[in-house]
PDB file of C-alpha atoms and ligand atoms in Angstrom:
ATOM      1  CA  UNK M  15      -0.004   0.051   0.003  1.00 40.00           C
ATOM      2  CA  UNK M  16       2.812   2.396   0.788  1.00 41.00           C
ATOM      3  CA  UNK M  17       4.301   1.990  -2.660  1.00 44.00           C
ATOM      4  CA  UNK M  18       5.340   5.323  -4.116  1.00 47.00           C
ATOM      5  CA  UNK M  19       4.068   6.393  -7.417  1.00 46.00           C
ATOM      6  CA  UNK M  20       6.048   5.173 -10.355  1.00 40.00           C
ATOM      7  CA  UNK M  21       7.231   7.540 -12.991  1.00 38.00           C
ATOM      8  CA  UNK M  22       4.538   6.493 -15.457  1.00 37.00           C
ATOM      9  CA  UNK M  23       3.865   9.695 -17.348  1.00 35.00           C
ATOM     10  CA  UNK M  24       0.837   9.238 -19.519  1.00 36.00           C
ATOM     11  CA  UNK M  25      -1.449  12.099 -18.433  1.00 37.00           C
ATOM     12  CA  UNK M  26      -4.312  12.554 -20.738  1.00 39.00           C
ATOM     13  CA  UNK M  27      -4.074  16.144 -19.814  1.00 41.00           C
ATOM     14  CA  UNK M  28      -0.427  16.892 -19.378  1.00 39.00           C
ATOM     15  CA  UNK M  29      -0.805  20.518 -18.148  1.00 41.00           C
ATOM     16  CA  UNK M  30      -3.191  21.505 -15.454  1.00 38.00           C
ATOM     17  CA  UNK M  31      -2.820  25.148 -16.406  1.00 38.00           C
ATOM     18  CA  UNK M  32      -4.095  24.506 -19.945  1.00 38.00           C
ATOM     19  CA  UNK M  33      -7.676  23.546 -18.982  1.00 40.00           C
ATOM     20  CA  UNK M  34      -8.997  25.567 -16.199  1.00 38.00           C
ATOM     21  CA  UNK M  35     -12.530  26.567 -16.135  1.00 37.00           C
ATOM     22  CA  UNK M  36     -13.552  24.659 -19.219  1.00 39.00           C
ATOM     23  CA  UNK M  37     -12.607  21.348 -17.770  1.00 41.00           C
ATOM     24  CA  UNK M  38     -14.085  22.058 -14.375  1.00 43.00           C
ATOM     25  CA  UNK M  39     -17.416  22.979 -15.909  1.00 41.00           C
ATOM     26  CA  UNK M  40     -17.241  20.320 -18.649  1.00 43.00           C
ATOM     27  CA  UNK M  41     -20.209  17.978 -19.186  1.00 44.00           C
ATOM     28  CA  UNK M  42     -19.255  14.422 -18.399  1.00 43.00           C
ATOM     29  CA  UNK M  43     -18.736  12.457 -21.629  1.00 44.00           C
ATOM     30  CA  UNK M  44     -21.307   9.736 -22.364  1.00 42.00           C
ATOM     31  CA  UNK M  45     -20.371   6.388 -20.766  1.00 39.00           C
ATOM     32  CA  UNK M  46     -18.429   8.110 -17.967  1.00 41.00           C
ATOM     33  CA  UNK M  47     -21.402   7.540 -15.590  1.00 39.00           C
ATOM     34  CA  UNK M  48     -20.232   5.939 -12.329  1.00 40.00           C
ATOM     35  CA  UNK M  49     -23.185   4.451 -10.564  1.00 40.00           C
ATOM     36  CA  UNK M  50     -21.414   4.569  -7.170  1.00 44.00           C
ATOM     37  CA  UNK M  51     -21.064   8.370  -7.449  1.00 43.00           C
ATOM     38  CA  UNK M  52     -24.600   9.195  -8.711  1.00 41.00           C
ATOM     39  CA  UNK M  53     -23.247  11.759 -11.206  1.00 48.00           C
ATOM     40  CA  UNK M  54     -20.628  11.767 -13.755  1.00 67.00           C
ATOM     41  CA  UNK M  55     -16.893  12.062 -13.537  1.00 84.00           C
ATOM     42  CA  UNK M  56     -15.821  14.043 -10.400  1.00 90.00           C
ATOM     43  CA  UNK M  57     -13.307  16.792 -10.825  1.00 94.00           C
ATOM     44  CA  UNK M  58     -10.326  16.719  -8.463  1.00 97.00           C
ATOM     45  CA  UNK M  59      -8.116  19.761  -8.009  1.00 97.00           C
ATOM     46  CA  UNK M  60      -4.692  18.510  -7.233  1.00 98.00           C
ATOM     47  CA  UNK M  61      -2.553  21.199  -5.502  1.00 98.00           C
ATOM     48  CA  UNK M  62       1.036  19.806  -5.687  1.00 97.00           C
ATOM     49  CA  UNK M  63       4.211  21.489  -6.912  1.00 97.00           C
ATOM     50  CA  UNK M  64       6.255  18.367  -7.431  1.00 95.00           C
ATOM     51  CA  UNK M  65       5.575  17.151 -10.966  1.00 96.00           C
ATOM     52  CA  UNK M  66       7.067  13.671 -10.150  1.00 94.00           C
ATOM     53  CA  UNK M  67       4.067  13.298  -7.915  1.00 94.00           C
ATOM     54  CA  UNK M  68       1.322  15.283  -9.619  1.00 96.00           C
ATOM     55  CA  UNK M  69       1.559  14.020 -13.165  1.00 95.00           C
ATOM     56  CA  UNK M  70       1.457  10.285 -12.500  1.00 95.00           C
ATOM     57  CA  UNK M  71      -1.153  10.828  -9.761  1.00 96.00           C
ATOM     58  CA  UNK M  72      -3.277  12.784 -12.082  1.00 96.00           C
ATOM     59  CA  UNK M  73      -3.201  10.141 -14.761  1.00 95.00           C
ATOM     60  CA  UNK M  74      -3.701   7.294 -12.346  1.00 95.00           C
ATOM     61  CA  UNK M  75      -6.722   9.206 -10.925  1.00 94.00           C
ATOM     62  CA  UNK M  76      -8.081   9.627 -14.467  1.00 93.00           C
ATOM     63  CA  UNK M  77      -7.815   5.876 -14.948  1.00 92.00           C
ATOM     64  CA  UNK M  78      -9.734   5.571 -11.706  1.00 90.00           C
ATOM     65  CA  UNK M  79     -12.569   7.600 -13.228  1.00 89.00           C
ATOM     66  CA  UNK M  80     -11.823  11.065 -11.968  1.00 93.00           C
ATOM     67  CA  UNK M  81     -11.034  14.205 -13.915  1.00 93.00           C
ATOM     68  CA  UNK M  82      -8.041  16.047 -12.622  1.00 96.00           C
ATOM     69  CA  UNK M  83      -6.835  19.698 -12.653  1.00 96.00           C
ATOM     70  CA  UNK M  84      -3.279  20.450 -11.469  1.00 97.00           C
ATOM     71  CA  UNK M  85      -2.197  23.579  -9.609  1.00 98.00           C
ATOM     72  CA  UNK M  86       1.500  23.930  -8.608  1.00 97.00           C
ATOM     73  CA  UNK M  87       1.269  26.823  -6.198  1.00 97.00           C
ATOM     74  CA  UNK M  88      -1.025  28.601  -3.760  1.00 97.00           C
ATOM     75  CA  UNK M  89      -1.587  31.342  -6.383  1.00 97.00           C
ATOM     76  CA  UNK M  90      -2.481  28.781  -9.060  1.00 97.00           C
ATOM     77  CA  UNK M  91      -4.754  27.014  -6.819  1.00 97.00           C
ATOM     78  CA  UNK M  92      -6.695  30.207  -6.022  1.00 94.00           C
ATOM     79  CA  UNK M  93      -6.972  30.936  -9.738  1.00 95.00           C
ATOM     80  CA  UNK M  94      -8.343  27.517 -10.506  1.00 94.00           C
ATOM     81  CA  UNK M  95     -10.833  27.822  -7.609  1.00 92.00           C
ATOM     82  CA  UNK M  96     -11.954  31.223  -8.738  1.00 90.00           C
ATOM     83  CA  UNK M  97     -12.836  29.644 -12.134  1.00 90.00           C
ATOM     84  CA  UNK M  98     -14.847  26.673 -10.930  1.00 88.00           C
ATOM     85  CA  UNK M  99     -15.430  24.611  -7.764  1.00 89.00           C
ATOM     86  CA  UNK M 100     -13.980  21.185  -7.944  1.00 93.00           C
ATOM     87  CA  UNK M 101     -15.695  18.170  -6.270  1.00 92.00           C
ATOM     88  CA  UNK M 102     -12.649  17.654  -3.997  1.00 96.00           C
ATOM     89  CA  UNK M 103      -9.260  19.160  -3.393  1.00 97.00           C
ATOM     90  CA  UNK M 104      -6.085  17.128  -2.926  1.00 97.00           C
ATOM     91  CA  UNK M 105      -3.761  19.542  -1.091  1.00 96.00           C
ATOM     92  CA  UNK M 106       0.044  19.321  -0.600  1.00 95.00           C
ATOM     93  CA  UNK M 107       1.153  21.516   2.317  1.00 93.00           C
ATOM     94  CA  UNK M 108       4.682  22.633   1.202  1.00 93.00           C
ATOM     95  CA  UNK M 109       4.107  24.811  -1.773  1.00 96.00           C
ATOM     96  CA  UNK M 110       6.686  27.252  -3.431  1.00 97.00           C
ATOM     97  CA  UNK M 111       4.712  30.405  -2.686  1.00 97.00           C
ATOM     98  CA  UNK M 112       3.274  29.435   0.694  1.00 95.00           C
ATOM     99  CA  UNK M 113       1.517  26.827   2.708  1.00 94.00           C
ATOM    100  CA  UNK M 114      -1.328  24.586   1.689  1.00 94.00           C
ATOM    101  CA  UNK M 115      -2.999  25.735   4.911  1.00 93.00           C
ATOM    102  CA  UNK M 116      -3.593  29.061   3.143  1.00 93.00           C
ATOM    103  CA  UNK M 117      -5.531  27.266   0.433  1.00 94.00           C
ATOM    104  CA  UNK M 118      -7.416  25.417   3.062  1.00 93.00           C
ATOM    105  CA  UNK M 119      -8.353  28.550   5.014  1.00 91.00           C
ATOM    106  CA  UNK M 120      -9.437  30.129   1.742  1.00 89.00           C
ATOM    107  CA  UNK M 121     -11.551  27.026   0.934  1.00 89.00           C
ATOM    108  CA  UNK M 122     -13.226  26.987   4.328  1.00 84.00           C
ATOM    109  CA  UNK M 123     -14.058  30.631   4.317  1.00 81.00           C
ATOM    110  CA  UNK M 124     -15.854  30.080   0.985  1.00 74.00           C
ATOM    111  CA  UNK M 125     -17.659  26.797   1.460  1.00 76.00           C
ATOM    112  CA  UNK M 126     -17.315  23.146   2.164  1.00 79.00           C
ATOM    113  CA  UNK M 127     -15.443  21.543  -0.784  1.00 90.00           C
ATOM    114  CA  UNK M 128     -14.053  18.319   0.597  1.00 92.00           C
ATOM    115  CA  UNK M 129     -10.301  18.515   1.144  1.00 93.00           C
ATOM    116  CA  UNK M 130      -7.758  15.618   1.549  1.00 94.00           C
ATOM    117  CA  UNK M 131      -4.262  16.823   2.745  1.00 93.00           C
ATOM    118  CA  UNK M 132      -1.115  15.230   1.366  1.00 93.00           C
ATOM    119  CA  UNK M 133       1.434  15.115   4.249  1.00 87.00           C
ATOM    120  CA  UNK M 134       4.965  13.955   4.711  1.00 82.00           C
ATOM    121  CA  UNK M 135       5.613  11.045   6.902  1.00 74.00           C
ATOM    122  CA  UNK M 136       6.268  12.005  10.423  1.00 74.00           C
ATOM    123  CA  UNK M 137       4.590  15.380  10.168  1.00 77.00           C
ATOM    124  CA  UNK M 138       1.807  14.588  12.655  1.00 78.00           C
ATOM    125  CA  UNK M 139       1.401  18.208  13.554  1.00 81.00           C
ATOM    126  CA  UNK M 140       0.569  19.038  10.029  1.00 83.00           C
ATOM    127  CA  UNK M 141      -2.154  16.411  10.012  1.00 79.00           C
ATOM    128  CA  UNK M 142      -3.716  17.701  13.187  1.00 80.00           C
ATOM    129  CA  UNK M 143      -3.623  21.373  12.083  1.00 81.00           C
ATOM    130  CA  UNK M 144      -5.089  20.397   8.745  1.00 83.00           C
ATOM    131  CA  UNK M 145      -7.914  18.519  10.358  1.00 80.00           C
ATOM    132  CA  UNK M 146      -8.506  21.428  12.745  1.00 79.00           C
ATOM    133  CA  UNK M 147      -8.734  23.771   9.793  1.00 82.00           C
ATOM    134  CA  UNK M 148     -11.406  21.572   8.371  1.00 84.00           C
ATOM    135  CA  UNK M 149      -9.617  19.070   6.102  1.00 88.00           C
ATOM    136  CA  UNK M 150     -11.739  15.802   5.707  1.00 88.00           C
ATOM    137  CA  UNK M 151      -8.876  13.397   5.673  1.00 88.00           C
ATOM    138  CA  UNK M 152      -5.198  13.061   4.819  1.00 88.00           C
ATOM    139  CA  UNK M 153      -2.773  10.632   3.140  1.00 90.00           C
ATOM    140  CA  UNK M 154       0.857  10.204   4.031  1.00 89.00           C
ATOM    141  CA  UNK M 155       3.563  10.381   1.378  1.00 88.00           C
ATOM    142  CA  UNK M 156       4.684   8.168  -0.172  1.00 88.00           C
ATOM    143  CA  UNK M 157       1.237   6.967  -1.215  1.00 90.00           C
ATOM    144  CA  UNK M 158      -0.108   4.757  -3.986  1.00 91.00           C
ATOM    145  CA  UNK M 159      -2.658   6.190  -6.383  1.00 91.00           C
ATOM    146  CA  UNK M 160      -4.978   3.408  -5.369  1.00 91.00           C
ATOM    147  CA  UNK M 161      -4.847   4.546  -1.762  1.00 91.00           C
ATOM    148  CA  UNK M 162      -5.525   8.113  -2.699  1.00 94.00           C
ATOM    149  CA  UNK M 163      -8.412   7.083  -4.906  1.00 93.00           C
ATOM    150  CA  UNK M 164      -9.964   5.052  -2.097  1.00 91.00           C
ATOM    151  CA  UNK M 165      -9.707   8.026   0.276  1.00 91.00           C
ATOM    152  CA  UNK M 166     -11.250  10.266  -2.393  1.00 93.00           C
ATOM    153  CA  UNK M 167     -14.241   7.935  -2.851  1.00 91.00           C
ATOM    154  CA  UNK M 168     -14.678   7.601   0.934  1.00 88.00           C
ATOM    155  CA  UNK M 169     -14.710  11.287   1.356  1.00 89.00           C
ATOM    156  CA  UNK M 170     -17.058  11.907  -1.555  1.00 88.00           C
ATOM    157  CA  UNK M 171     -19.380   9.238  -0.249  1.00 84.00           C
ATOM    158  CA  UNK M 172     -19.561  10.920   3.163  1.00 81.00           C
ATOM    159  CA  UNK M 173     -20.106  14.231   1.657  1.00 80.00           C
ATOM    160  CA  UNK M 174     -23.072  12.827  -0.394  1.00 77.00           C
ATOM    161  CA  UNK M 175     -24.406  11.015   2.563  1.00 72.00           C
ATOM    162  CA  UNK M 176     -24.352  14.341   4.458  1.00 68.00           C
ATOM    163  CA  UNK M 177     -26.106  16.118   1.702  1.00 65.00           C
ATOM    164  CA  UNK M 178     -28.786  13.443   1.585  1.00 61.00           C
ATOM    165  CA  UNK M 179     -29.355  13.932   5.350  1.00 58.00           C
ATOM    166  CA  UNK M 180     -29.899  17.700   4.657  1.00 50.00           C
ATOM    167  CA  UNK M 181     -33.683  17.267   5.106  1.00 48.00           C
ATOM    168  CA  UNK M 182     -33.510  16.100   8.603  1.00 69.00           C
ATOM    169  CA  UNK M 183     -35.345  18.381  11.006  1.00 79.00           C
ATOM    170  CA  UNK M 184     -33.516  20.803  13.301  1.00 88.00           C
ATOM    171  CA  UNK M 185     -32.380  19.702  16.767  1.00 91.00           C
ATOM    172  CA  UNK M 186     -32.549  22.177  19.613  1.00 92.00           C
ATOM    173  CA  UNK M 187     -30.974  21.327  23.041  1.00 93.00           C
ATOM    174  CA  UNK M 188     -30.359  23.922  25.722  1.00 91.00           C
ATOM    175  CA  UNK M 189     -29.705  27.076  23.559  1.00 92.00           C
ATOM    176  CA  UNK M 190     -27.933  25.045  20.890  1.00 95.00           C
ATOM    177  CA  UNK M 191     -29.737  24.585  17.611  1.00 95.00           C
ATOM    178  CA  UNK M 192     -28.442  22.462  14.779  1.00 95.00           C
ATOM    179  CA  UNK M 193     -30.245  22.826  11.486  1.00 91.00           C
ATOM    180  CA  UNK M 194     -29.261  20.106   8.955  1.00 86.00           C
ATOM    181  CA  UNK M 195     -31.306  21.793   6.225  1.00 81.00           C
ATOM    182  CA  UNK M 196     -29.220  25.003   6.562  1.00 85.00           C
ATOM    183  CA  UNK M 197     -26.119  23.084   7.667  1.00 87.00           C
ATOM    184  CA  UNK M 198     -25.830  25.680  10.530  1.00 93.00           C
ATOM    185  CA  UNK M 199     -25.334  25.699  14.183  1.00 96.00           C
ATOM    186  CA  UNK M 200     -26.503  28.471  16.580  1.00 96.00           C
ATOM    187  CA  UNK M 201     -25.493  28.800  20.099  1.00 96.00           C
ATOM    188  CA  UNK M 202     -27.990  31.306  21.982  1.00 93.00           C
ATOM    189  CA  UNK M 203     -28.898  32.707  18.610  1.00 93.00           C
ATOM    190  CA  UNK M 204     -25.245  33.312  17.488  1.00 94.00           C
ATOM    191  CA  UNK M 205     -24.072  31.217  14.490  1.00 95.00           C
ATOM    192  CA  UNK M 206     -21.047  29.140  15.218  1.00 95.00           C
ATOM    193  CA  UNK M 207     -18.312  28.475  12.635  1.00 93.00           C
ATOM    194  CA  UNK M 208     -17.765  24.786  12.668  1.00 92.00           C
ATOM    195  CA  UNK M 209     -15.504  22.717  10.409  1.00 89.00           C
ATOM    196  CA  UNK M 210     -17.259  19.993   8.433  1.00 85.00           C
ATOM    197  CA  UNK M 211     -16.068  17.285  10.932  1.00 88.00           C
ATOM    198  CA  UNK M 212     -16.978  19.312  13.890  1.00 93.00           C
ATOM    199  CA  UNK M 213     -20.503  19.685  12.512  1.00 93.00           C
ATOM    200  CA  UNK M 214     -20.767  15.872  11.647  1.00 91.00           C
ATOM    201  CA  UNK M 215     -19.539  15.069  15.052  1.00 94.00           C
ATOM    202  CA  UNK M 216     -21.969  17.473  16.819  1.00 96.00           C
ATOM    203  CA  UNK M 217     -24.810  16.175  14.597  1.00 93.00           C
ATOM    204  CA  UNK M 218     -24.047  12.631  15.533  1.00 91.00           C
ATOM    205  CA  UNK M 219     -23.940  13.351  19.215  1.00 94.00           C
ATOM    206  CA  UNK M 220     -27.031  15.573  19.286  1.00 93.00           C
ATOM    207  CA  UNK M 221     -29.062  12.940  17.244  1.00 88.00           C
ATOM    208  CA  UNK M 222     -28.634  10.586  20.221  1.00 86.00           C
ATOM    209  CA  UNK M 223     -28.708  13.156  23.019  1.00 89.00           C
ATOM    210  CA  UNK M 224     -28.957  11.687  26.452  1.00 88.00           C
ATOM    211  CA  UNK M 225     -27.352   8.339  25.374  1.00 86.00           C
ATOM    212  CA  UNK M 226     -23.679   7.351  25.106  1.00 90.00           C
ATOM    213  CA  UNK M 227     -22.165   7.077  21.663  1.00 89.00           C
ATOM    214  CA  UNK M 228     -19.045   4.977  21.672  1.00 87.00           C
ATOM    215  CA  UNK M 229     -15.725   6.114  20.212  1.00 88.00           C
ATOM    216  CA  UNK M 230     -15.925   3.292  17.640  1.00 82.00           C
ATOM    217  CA  UNK M 231     -19.320   4.433  16.542  1.00 81.00           C
ATOM    218  CA  UNK M 232     -18.280   8.089  16.260  1.00 87.00           C
ATOM    219  CA  UNK M 233     -15.242   7.167  14.215  1.00 83.00           C
ATOM    220  CA  UNK M 234     -17.318   4.880  12.026  1.00 76.00           C
ATOM    221  CA  UNK M 235     -20.048   7.385  11.387  1.00 79.00           C
ATOM    222  CA  UNK M 236     -17.997  10.600  11.136  1.00 84.00           C
ATOM    223  CA  UNK M 237     -14.647   9.220   9.670  1.00 75.00           C
ATOM    224  CA  UNK M 238     -13.599   6.066   8.024  1.00 59.00           C
ATOM    225  CA  UNK M 239     -13.508   2.935  10.085  1.00 52.00           C
ATOM    226  CA  UNK M 240      -9.904   2.052   9.214  1.00 52.00           C
ATOM    227  CA  UNK M 241      -8.581   5.465   9.512  1.00 52.00           C
ATOM    228  CA  UNK M 242      -5.053   5.397  10.924  1.00 52.00           C
ATOM    229  CA  UNK M 243      -4.808   7.927  13.687  1.00 53.00           C
ATOM    230  CA  UNK M 244      -8.549   8.360  14.074  1.00 52.00           C
ATOM    231  CA  UNK M 245      -8.616   7.913  17.915  1.00 71.00           C
ATOM    232  CA  UNK M 246      -6.397  10.978  18.456  1.00 79.00           C
ATOM    233  CA  UNK M 247      -8.309  12.784  15.766  1.00 82.00           C
ATOM    234  CA  UNK M 248     -11.640  12.136  17.553  1.00 88.00           C
ATOM    235  CA  UNK M 249     -10.173  13.763  20.657  1.00 90.00           C
ATOM    236  CA  UNK M 250      -8.904  16.769  18.806  1.00 89.00           C
ATOM    237  CA  UNK M 251     -12.248  17.372  17.268  1.00 92.00           C
ATOM    238  CA  UNK M 252     -14.115  16.892  20.570  1.00 95.00           C
ATOM    239  CA  UNK M 253     -11.839  19.519  22.235  1.00 95.00           C
ATOM    240  CA  UNK M 254     -12.209  22.000  19.453  1.00 94.00           C
ATOM    241  CA  UNK M 255     -15.913  21.490  19.451  1.00 96.00           C
ATOM    242  CA  UNK M 256     -16.086  21.964  23.244  1.00 97.00           C
ATOM    243  CA  UNK M 257     -13.989  25.169  22.834  1.00 96.00           C
ATOM    244  CA  UNK M 258     -16.446  26.558  20.265  1.00 96.00           C
ATOM    245  CA  UNK M 259     -19.453  25.606  22.445  1.00 96.00           C
ATOM    246  CA  UNK M 260     -17.809  27.203  25.517  1.00 95.00           C
ATOM    247  CA  UNK M 261     -18.167  23.898  27.218  1.00 95.00           C
ATOM    248  CA  UNK M 262     -16.028  23.114  30.178  1.00 93.00           C
ATOM    249  CA  UNK M 263     -15.026  19.406  30.146  1.00 91.00           C
ATOM    250  CA  UNK M 264     -14.862  19.344  33.925  1.00 92.00           C
ATOM    251  CA  UNK M 265     -18.457  20.658  34.228  1.00 93.00           C
ATOM    252  CA  UNK M 266     -20.026  20.129  30.886  1.00 94.00           C
ATOM    253  CA  UNK M 267     -23.309  21.588  29.790  1.00 94.00           C
ATOM    254  CA  UNK M 268     -23.249  19.643  26.513  1.00 96.00           C
ATOM    255  CA  UNK M 269     -20.615  16.965  25.944  1.00 97.00           C
ATOM    256  CA  UNK M 270     -19.873  14.494  28.717  1.00 96.00           C
ATOM    257  CA  UNK M 271     -16.896  12.210  28.447  1.00 95.00           C
ATOM    258  CA  UNK M 272     -17.680   8.566  29.424  1.00 92.00           C
ATOM    259  CA  UNK M 273     -14.062   7.480  30.106  1.00 90.00           C
ATOM    260  CA  UNK M 274     -12.946   4.469  28.011  1.00 86.00           C
ATOM    261  CA  UNK M 275     -16.397   4.293  26.302  1.00 89.00           C
ATOM    262  CA  UNK M 276     -17.285   7.455  24.393  1.00 93.00           C
ATOM    263  CA  UNK M 277     -19.180  10.612  24.645  1.00 95.00           C
ATOM    264  CA  UNK M 278     -22.785  11.640  25.635  1.00 95.00           C
ATOM    265  CA  UNK M 279     -24.561  14.767  24.725  1.00 95.00           C
ATOM    266  CA  UNK M 280     -26.819  16.195  27.337  1.00 94.00           C
ATOM    267  CA  UNK M 281     -30.486  15.497  27.059  1.00 90.00           C
ATOM    268  CA  UNK M 282     -32.755  18.526  26.584  1.00 87.00           C
ATOM    269  CA  UNK M 283     -33.612  18.434  30.362  1.00 85.00           C
ATOM    270  CA  UNK M 284     -30.072  18.345  31.486  1.00 86.00           C
ATOM    271  CA  UNK M 285     -28.826  21.190  29.183  1.00 82.00           C
ATOM    272  CA  UNK M 286     -31.597  23.444  30.426  1.00 75.00           C
ATOM    273  CA  UNK M 287     -30.126  26.268  32.420  1.00 59.00           C
TER     274      UNK M 287
HETATM  275 CA1   CA R  30       5.470  20.310  -2.172  1.00 92.27          CA
END
């Protein structure tokens, strides 16, 4: 699985810069329908300055059924994003004119395009910062194209599932209101800025308010089951969520830690002031 990408250079579209908006807005060709995806070919924006990675990865992803657009810098990524919104962004962090985190912040200020961060082995801090900034997942270099494609599919599936749950009715508990239809969360009437994962986590906990949700269940529902590092990631997200809710872990109004088991969101009665 950790096999690095070989130098196979057969990109159908050799130059990402040559096909910006037109490709992003392109109508999928007939026969490109992928039943698992419910619509045609998904467009992946690959932000990566190393051509020895981006080119073979782009062509491998094309063989896996995705369309790819390459951006080799923060500036180029912003240009491509201004032209059209991709279905997902694969994001390298070390770019010649800045950090991939700048692109991530830009993306999160503008919407919720799924983002998978490409990190170097051993750079755990990068992964945690990326996830706190709202990345959906990460892969560690060196990676195989198959591994990246699997992550992309998993992230797109979750995003689609989340959209299909968009008609759920709003949940209101003790001054906190989560509205899946608007994908918004308000605390005492003030809108909270949550990352996608923080939102998913909160939604999952609030749906079962008053009962314990196990760590395994949360990881399975909000992340991938087999996600390396997910245990720590869950704790990172719970603490950032608590911070945004102004919830004191020692005397929680909302999120209770059930040590060794999971978390429990307060029932409406409990959360009443
Ligand atoms: Ca780089």
